[in-house]
Tab-separated table of C-alpha atoms and ligand atoms in Angstrom:
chain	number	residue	atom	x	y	z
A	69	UNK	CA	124.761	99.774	79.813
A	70	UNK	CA	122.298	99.236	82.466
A	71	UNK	CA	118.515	98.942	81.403
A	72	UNK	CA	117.611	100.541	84.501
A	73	UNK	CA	119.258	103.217	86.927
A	74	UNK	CA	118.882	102.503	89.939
A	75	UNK	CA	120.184	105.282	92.558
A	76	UNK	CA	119.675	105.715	96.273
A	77	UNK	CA	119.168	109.389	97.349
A	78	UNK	CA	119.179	109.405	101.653
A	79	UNK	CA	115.963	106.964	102.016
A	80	UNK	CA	114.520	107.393	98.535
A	81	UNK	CA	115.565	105.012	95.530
A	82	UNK	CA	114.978	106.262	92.115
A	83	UNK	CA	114.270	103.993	89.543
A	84	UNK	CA	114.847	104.557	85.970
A	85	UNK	CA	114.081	102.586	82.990
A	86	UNK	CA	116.287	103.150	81.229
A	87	UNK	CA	116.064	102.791	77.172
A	88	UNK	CA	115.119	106.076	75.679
A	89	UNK	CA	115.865	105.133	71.948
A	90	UNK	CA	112.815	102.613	72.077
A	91	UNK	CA	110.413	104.684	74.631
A	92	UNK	CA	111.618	103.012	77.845
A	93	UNK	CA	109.696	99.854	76.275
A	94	UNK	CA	110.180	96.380	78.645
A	95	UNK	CA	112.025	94.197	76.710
A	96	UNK	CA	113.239	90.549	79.429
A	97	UNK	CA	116.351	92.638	80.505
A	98	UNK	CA	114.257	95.700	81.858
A	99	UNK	CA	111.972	93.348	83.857
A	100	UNK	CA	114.823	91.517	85.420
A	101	UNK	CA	116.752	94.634	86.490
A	102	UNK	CA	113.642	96.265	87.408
A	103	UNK	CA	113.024	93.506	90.001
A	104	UNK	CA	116.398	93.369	91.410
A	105	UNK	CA	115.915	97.388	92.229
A	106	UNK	CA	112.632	96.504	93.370
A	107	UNK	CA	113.698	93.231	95.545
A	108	UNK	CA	116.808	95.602	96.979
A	109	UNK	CA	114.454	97.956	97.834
A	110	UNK	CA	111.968	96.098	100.033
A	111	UNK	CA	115.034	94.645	101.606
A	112	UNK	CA	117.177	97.556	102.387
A	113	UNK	CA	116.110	99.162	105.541
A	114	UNK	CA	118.048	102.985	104.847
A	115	UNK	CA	115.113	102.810	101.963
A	116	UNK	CA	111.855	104.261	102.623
A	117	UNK	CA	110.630	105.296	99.284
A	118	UNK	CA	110.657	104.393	95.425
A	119	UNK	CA	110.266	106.686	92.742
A	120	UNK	CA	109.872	104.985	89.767
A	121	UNK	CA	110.328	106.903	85.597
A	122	UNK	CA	111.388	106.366	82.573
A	123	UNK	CA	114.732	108.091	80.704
A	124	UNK	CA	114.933	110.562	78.651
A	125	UNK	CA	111.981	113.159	77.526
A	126	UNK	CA	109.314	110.991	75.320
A	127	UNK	CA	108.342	108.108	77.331
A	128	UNK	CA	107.641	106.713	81.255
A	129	UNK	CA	107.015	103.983	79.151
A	130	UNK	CA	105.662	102.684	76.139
A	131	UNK	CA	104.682	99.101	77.126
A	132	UNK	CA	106.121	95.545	76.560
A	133	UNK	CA	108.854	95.405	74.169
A	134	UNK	CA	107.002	94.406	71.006
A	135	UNK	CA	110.029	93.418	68.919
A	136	UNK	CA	110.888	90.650	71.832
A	137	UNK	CA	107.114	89.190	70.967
A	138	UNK	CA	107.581	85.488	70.237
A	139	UNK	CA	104.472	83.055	70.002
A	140	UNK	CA	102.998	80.648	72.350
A	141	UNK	CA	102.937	80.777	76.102
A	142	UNK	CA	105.062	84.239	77.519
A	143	UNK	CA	108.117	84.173	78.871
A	144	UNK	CA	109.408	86.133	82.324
A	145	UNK	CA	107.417	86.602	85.360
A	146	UNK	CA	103.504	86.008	85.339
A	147	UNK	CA	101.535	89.061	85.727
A	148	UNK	CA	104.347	91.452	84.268
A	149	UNK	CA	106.984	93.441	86.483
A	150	UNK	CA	104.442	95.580	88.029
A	151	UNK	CA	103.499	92.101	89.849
A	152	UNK	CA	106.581	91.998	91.804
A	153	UNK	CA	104.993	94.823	93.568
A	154	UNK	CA	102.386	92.398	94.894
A	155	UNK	CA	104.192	88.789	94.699
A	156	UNK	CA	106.814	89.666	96.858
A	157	UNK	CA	104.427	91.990	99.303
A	158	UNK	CA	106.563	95.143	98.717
A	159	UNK	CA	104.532	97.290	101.501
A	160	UNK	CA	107.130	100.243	101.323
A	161	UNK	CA	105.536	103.186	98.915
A	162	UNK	CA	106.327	103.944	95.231
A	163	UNK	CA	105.788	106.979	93.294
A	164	UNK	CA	105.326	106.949	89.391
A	165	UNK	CA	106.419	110.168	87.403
A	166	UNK	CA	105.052	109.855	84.596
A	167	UNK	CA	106.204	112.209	81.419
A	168	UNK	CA	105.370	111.055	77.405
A	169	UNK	CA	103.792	107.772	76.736
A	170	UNK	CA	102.427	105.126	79.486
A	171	UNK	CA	101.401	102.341	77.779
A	172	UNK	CA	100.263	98.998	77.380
A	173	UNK	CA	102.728	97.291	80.045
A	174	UNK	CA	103.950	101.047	81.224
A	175	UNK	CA	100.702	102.267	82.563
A	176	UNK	CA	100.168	98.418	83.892
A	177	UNK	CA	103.349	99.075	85.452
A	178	UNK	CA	102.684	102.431	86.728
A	179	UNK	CA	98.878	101.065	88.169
A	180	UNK	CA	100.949	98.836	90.422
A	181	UNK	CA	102.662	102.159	92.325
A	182	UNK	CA	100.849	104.143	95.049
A	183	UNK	CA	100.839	107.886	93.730
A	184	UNK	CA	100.960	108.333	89.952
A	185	UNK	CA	102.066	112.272	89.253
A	186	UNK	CA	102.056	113.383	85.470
A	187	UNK	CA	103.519	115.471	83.461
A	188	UNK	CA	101.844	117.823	81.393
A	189	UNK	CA	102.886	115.982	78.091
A	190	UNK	CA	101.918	112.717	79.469
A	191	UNK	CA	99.411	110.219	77.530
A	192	UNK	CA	98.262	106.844	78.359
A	193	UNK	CA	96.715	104.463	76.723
A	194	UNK	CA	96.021	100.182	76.981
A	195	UNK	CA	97.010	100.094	72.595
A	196	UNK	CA	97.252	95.908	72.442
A	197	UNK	CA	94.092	95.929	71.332
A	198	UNK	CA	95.753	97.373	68.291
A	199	UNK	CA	98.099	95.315	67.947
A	200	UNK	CA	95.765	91.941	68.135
A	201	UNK	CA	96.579	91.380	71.881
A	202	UNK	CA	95.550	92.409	75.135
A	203	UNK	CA	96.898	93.935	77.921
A	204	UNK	CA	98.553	91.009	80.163
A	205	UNK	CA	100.046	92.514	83.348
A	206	UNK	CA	96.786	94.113	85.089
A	207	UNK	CA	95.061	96.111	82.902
A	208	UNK	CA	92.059	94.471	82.168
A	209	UNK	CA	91.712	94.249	85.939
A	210	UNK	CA	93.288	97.985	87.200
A	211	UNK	CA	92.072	99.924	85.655
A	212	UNK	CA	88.184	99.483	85.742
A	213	UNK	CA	89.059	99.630	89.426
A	214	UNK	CA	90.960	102.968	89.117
A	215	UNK	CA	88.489	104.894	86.671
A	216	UNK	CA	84.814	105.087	86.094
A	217	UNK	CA	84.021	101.554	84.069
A	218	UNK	CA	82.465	103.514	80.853
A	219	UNK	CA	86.278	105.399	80.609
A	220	UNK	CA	88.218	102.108	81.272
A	221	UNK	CA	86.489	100.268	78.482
A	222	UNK	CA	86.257	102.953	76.012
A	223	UNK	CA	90.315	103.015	76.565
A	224	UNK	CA	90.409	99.056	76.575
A	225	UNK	CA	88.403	98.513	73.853
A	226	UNK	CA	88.922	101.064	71.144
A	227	UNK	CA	93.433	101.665	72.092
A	228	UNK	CA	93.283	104.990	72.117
A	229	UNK	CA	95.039	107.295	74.517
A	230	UNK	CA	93.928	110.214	77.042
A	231	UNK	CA	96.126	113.148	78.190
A	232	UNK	CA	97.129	114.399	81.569
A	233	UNK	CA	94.393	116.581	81.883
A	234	UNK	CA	91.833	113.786	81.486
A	235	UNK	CA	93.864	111.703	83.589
A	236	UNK	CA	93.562	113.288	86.099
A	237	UNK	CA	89.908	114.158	85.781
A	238	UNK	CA	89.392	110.342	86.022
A	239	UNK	CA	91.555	109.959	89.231
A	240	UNK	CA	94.643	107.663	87.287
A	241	UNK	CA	96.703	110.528	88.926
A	242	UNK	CA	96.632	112.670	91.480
A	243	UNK	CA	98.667	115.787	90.037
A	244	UNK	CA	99.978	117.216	86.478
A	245	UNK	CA	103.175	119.566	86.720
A	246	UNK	CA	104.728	121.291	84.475
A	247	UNK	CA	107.533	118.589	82.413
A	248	UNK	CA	110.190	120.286	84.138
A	249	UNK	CA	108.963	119.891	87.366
A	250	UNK	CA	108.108	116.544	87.625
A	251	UNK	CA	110.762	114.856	89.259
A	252	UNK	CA	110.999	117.516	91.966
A	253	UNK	CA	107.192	117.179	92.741
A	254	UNK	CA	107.813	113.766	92.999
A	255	UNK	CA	110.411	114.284	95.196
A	256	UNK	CA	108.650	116.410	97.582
A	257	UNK	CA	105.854	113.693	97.963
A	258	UNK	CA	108.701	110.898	98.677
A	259	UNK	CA	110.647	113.214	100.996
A	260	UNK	CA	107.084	113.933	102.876
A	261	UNK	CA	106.271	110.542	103.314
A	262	UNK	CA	109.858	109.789	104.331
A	263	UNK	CA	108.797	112.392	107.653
A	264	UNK	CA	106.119	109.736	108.172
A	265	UNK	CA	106.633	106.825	110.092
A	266	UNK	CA	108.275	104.256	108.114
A	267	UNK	CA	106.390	100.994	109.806
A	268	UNK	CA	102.912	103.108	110.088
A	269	UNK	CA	102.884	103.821	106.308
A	270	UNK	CA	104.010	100.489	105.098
A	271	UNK	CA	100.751	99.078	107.304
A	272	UNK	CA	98.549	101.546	106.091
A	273	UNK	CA	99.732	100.793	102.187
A	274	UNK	CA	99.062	97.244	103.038
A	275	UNK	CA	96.001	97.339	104.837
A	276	UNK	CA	94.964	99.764	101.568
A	277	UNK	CA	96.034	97.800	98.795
A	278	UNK	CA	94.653	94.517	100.689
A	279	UNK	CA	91.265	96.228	101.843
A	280	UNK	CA	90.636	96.800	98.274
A	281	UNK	CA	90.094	93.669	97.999
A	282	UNK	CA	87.900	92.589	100.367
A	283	UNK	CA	84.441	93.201	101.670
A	284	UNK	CA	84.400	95.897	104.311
A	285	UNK	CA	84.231	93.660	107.583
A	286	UNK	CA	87.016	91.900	106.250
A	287	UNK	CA	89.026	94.945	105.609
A	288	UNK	CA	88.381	96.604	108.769
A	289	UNK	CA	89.293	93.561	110.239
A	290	UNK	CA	92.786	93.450	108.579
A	291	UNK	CA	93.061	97.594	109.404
A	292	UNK	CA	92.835	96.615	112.899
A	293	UNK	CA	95.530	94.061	112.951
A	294	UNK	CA	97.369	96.425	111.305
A	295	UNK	CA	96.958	99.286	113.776
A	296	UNK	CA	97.731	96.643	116.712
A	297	UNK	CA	101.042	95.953	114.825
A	298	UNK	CA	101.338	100.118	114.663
A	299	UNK	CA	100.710	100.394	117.973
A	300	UNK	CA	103.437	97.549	119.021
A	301	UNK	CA	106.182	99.700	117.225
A	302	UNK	CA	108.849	102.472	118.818
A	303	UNK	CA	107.786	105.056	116.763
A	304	UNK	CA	104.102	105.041	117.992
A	305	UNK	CA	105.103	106.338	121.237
A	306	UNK	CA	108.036	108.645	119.820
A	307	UNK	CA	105.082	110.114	116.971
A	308	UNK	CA	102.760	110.647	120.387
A	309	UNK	CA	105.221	112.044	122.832
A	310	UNK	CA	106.996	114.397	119.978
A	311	UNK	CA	103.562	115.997	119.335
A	312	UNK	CA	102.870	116.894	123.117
A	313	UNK	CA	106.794	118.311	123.021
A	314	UNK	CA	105.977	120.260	120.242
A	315	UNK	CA	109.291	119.005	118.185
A	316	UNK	CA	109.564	116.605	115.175
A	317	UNK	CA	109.040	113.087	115.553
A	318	UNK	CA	112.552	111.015	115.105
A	319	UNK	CA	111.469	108.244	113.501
A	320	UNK	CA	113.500	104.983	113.413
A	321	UNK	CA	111.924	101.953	111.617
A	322	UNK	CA	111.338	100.593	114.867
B	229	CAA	N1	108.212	97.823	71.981
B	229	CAA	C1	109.359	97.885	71.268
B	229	CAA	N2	109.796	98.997	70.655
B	229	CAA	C2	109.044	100.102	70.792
B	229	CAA	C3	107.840	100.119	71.523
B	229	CAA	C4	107.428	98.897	72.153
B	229	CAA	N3	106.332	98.824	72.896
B	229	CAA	N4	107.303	101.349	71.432
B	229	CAA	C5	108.156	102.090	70.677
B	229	CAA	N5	109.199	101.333	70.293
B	229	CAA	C6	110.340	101.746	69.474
B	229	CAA	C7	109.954	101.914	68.016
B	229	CAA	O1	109.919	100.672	67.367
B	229	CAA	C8	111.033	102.842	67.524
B	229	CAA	O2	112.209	102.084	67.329
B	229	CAA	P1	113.007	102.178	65.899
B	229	CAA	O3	113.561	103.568	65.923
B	229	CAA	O4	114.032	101.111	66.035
B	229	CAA	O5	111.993	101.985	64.840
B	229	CAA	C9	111.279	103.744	68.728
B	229	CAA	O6	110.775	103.039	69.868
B	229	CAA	C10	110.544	105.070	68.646
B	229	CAA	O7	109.160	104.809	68.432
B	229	CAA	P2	108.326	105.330	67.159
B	229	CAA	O8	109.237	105.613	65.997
B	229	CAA	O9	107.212	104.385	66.905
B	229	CAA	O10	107.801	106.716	67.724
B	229	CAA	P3	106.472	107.467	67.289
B	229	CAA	O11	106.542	108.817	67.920
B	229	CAA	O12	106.257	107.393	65.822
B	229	CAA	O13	105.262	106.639	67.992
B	229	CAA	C11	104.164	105.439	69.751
B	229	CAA	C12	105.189	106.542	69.383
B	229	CAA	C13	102.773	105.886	69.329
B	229	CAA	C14	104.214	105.266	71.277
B	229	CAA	C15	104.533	104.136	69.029
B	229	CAA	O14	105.920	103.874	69.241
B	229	CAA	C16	103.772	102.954	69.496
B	229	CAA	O15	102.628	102.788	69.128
B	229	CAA	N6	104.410	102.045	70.308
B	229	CAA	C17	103.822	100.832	70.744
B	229	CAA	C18	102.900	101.052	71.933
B	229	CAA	C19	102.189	99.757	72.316
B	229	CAA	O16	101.500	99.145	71.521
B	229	CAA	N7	102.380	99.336	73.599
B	229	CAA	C20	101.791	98.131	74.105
B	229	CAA	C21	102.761	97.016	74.006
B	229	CAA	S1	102.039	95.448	74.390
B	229	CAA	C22	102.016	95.393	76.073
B	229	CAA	O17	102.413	96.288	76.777
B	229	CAA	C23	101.479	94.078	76.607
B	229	CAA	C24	101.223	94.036	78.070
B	229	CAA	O18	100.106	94.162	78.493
B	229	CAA	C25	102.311	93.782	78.999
């Protein structure tokens, strides 16, 4: 059986790990998978949008498999799978629903998407520290960038976990449903952005996630490249001339 579905709705693929019975935990097989869905993705052009959860009802995920721990230097690819995200300059959006644990390597993972929606029941947590380890795949460096500093290293340092609700009061998401509505919020938000222009929101995801990292004159620098790019594209005009016909734009990738 697979490790990860991986199922193409119109323009929005839906990733899911895919190993309830140990909490959707990324053992080698789940990374590999996971980056073939993720490759396909950025190289299919009918796909516009990733939505990216975990099976079953206790877990998004709950971190790198532990039992596949062996020691010395680690095996697989550097960073952890969220880094495919980045090392192969995926610019096309992904949405993590979140439900039951995200830890360790799943809330890594789920700091590498866009728009992180929880579930009420969600909890997430950095635990290596409690297991004589730390976390390896972005943590250390995520999520001090995502929260207020004095929250990230209380949850770095001491391995405990918060709940949705504080979650979200600390910005690591953006919503908390109800469990059972999860995956349709989350496919509202990917079926929105799919009415976006595909080319206009992978610039501005890049010139986002890019302009994070660098000082402002630099990042408006890179915005404006962007925008000139935008600008170049089909669906600049067709987003222009659709709003002075008062109809919906007909976007084309183009
Ligand atoms: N790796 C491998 N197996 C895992 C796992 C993990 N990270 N998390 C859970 N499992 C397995 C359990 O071993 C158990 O399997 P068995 O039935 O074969 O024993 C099954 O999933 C169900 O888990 P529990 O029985 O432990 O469920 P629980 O409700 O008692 O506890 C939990 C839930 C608190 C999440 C607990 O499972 C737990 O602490 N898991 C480990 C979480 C963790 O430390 N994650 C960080 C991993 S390191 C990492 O991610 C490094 C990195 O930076 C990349």
């Amino acid at each position: 059986m697979a490790v990860v579905n991986y199922e193409k709705e119109g323009r929005i693929a839906l990733m899911t790990i895919n190993r309830p019975e140990a909490l959707n935990a990324l053992s080698a097989e789940v990374s590999g998978e996971l980056r073939e869905a993720m490759i396909d993705f950025r190289d299919n052009p009918e796909l516009w949008v990733a939505i990216l959860t975990g099976a079953g009802d206790r877990a998004f995920s709950a971190g790198a498999d532990i039992k596949g721990f062996r020691p010395g230097p680690r095996e697989g690819p550097a960073g952890g799978t969220g880094e495919v995200v980045r090392a192969d300059k995926i610019w096309k959006p992904f949405i993590a629903a979140i439900h039951g644990y995200c830890l360790g390597g799943g809330l890594e993972l789920a700091m590498t998407c866009d728009i992180r929606i929880a579930a009420d029941n969600a909890q997430f947590g950095q635990p290596e520290i409690n297991i004589g380890f730390l976390p390896g795949a972005g943590g250390t460096q995520r999520l001090p960038r995502f929260v207020p500093r004095a929250v990230a290293a209380e949850i770095l340092l001491t391995g405990d976990r918060i709940d949705a609700q504080e979650a979200l009061r600390v910005g690591l998401v953006s919503r908390v449903v109800p469990r059972d509505q999860l995956m349709s919020t989350a496919m509202e938000i990917a079926n929105t952005i799919c009415t976006r222009a595909p080319l206009g929101v992978r610039a501005c995801k890049e010139a986002m996630i890019r302009g994070y990292e660098l000082p402002l004159e630099e990042g408006l620098a890179l915005e404006r490249e962007k925008v000139a790019e935008c600008r170049a594209t089909e669906d600049f005009m067709e987003g222009a001339r659709a709003f002075v016909e008062k109809r919906p734009p007909n976007y084309q990738a183009k």
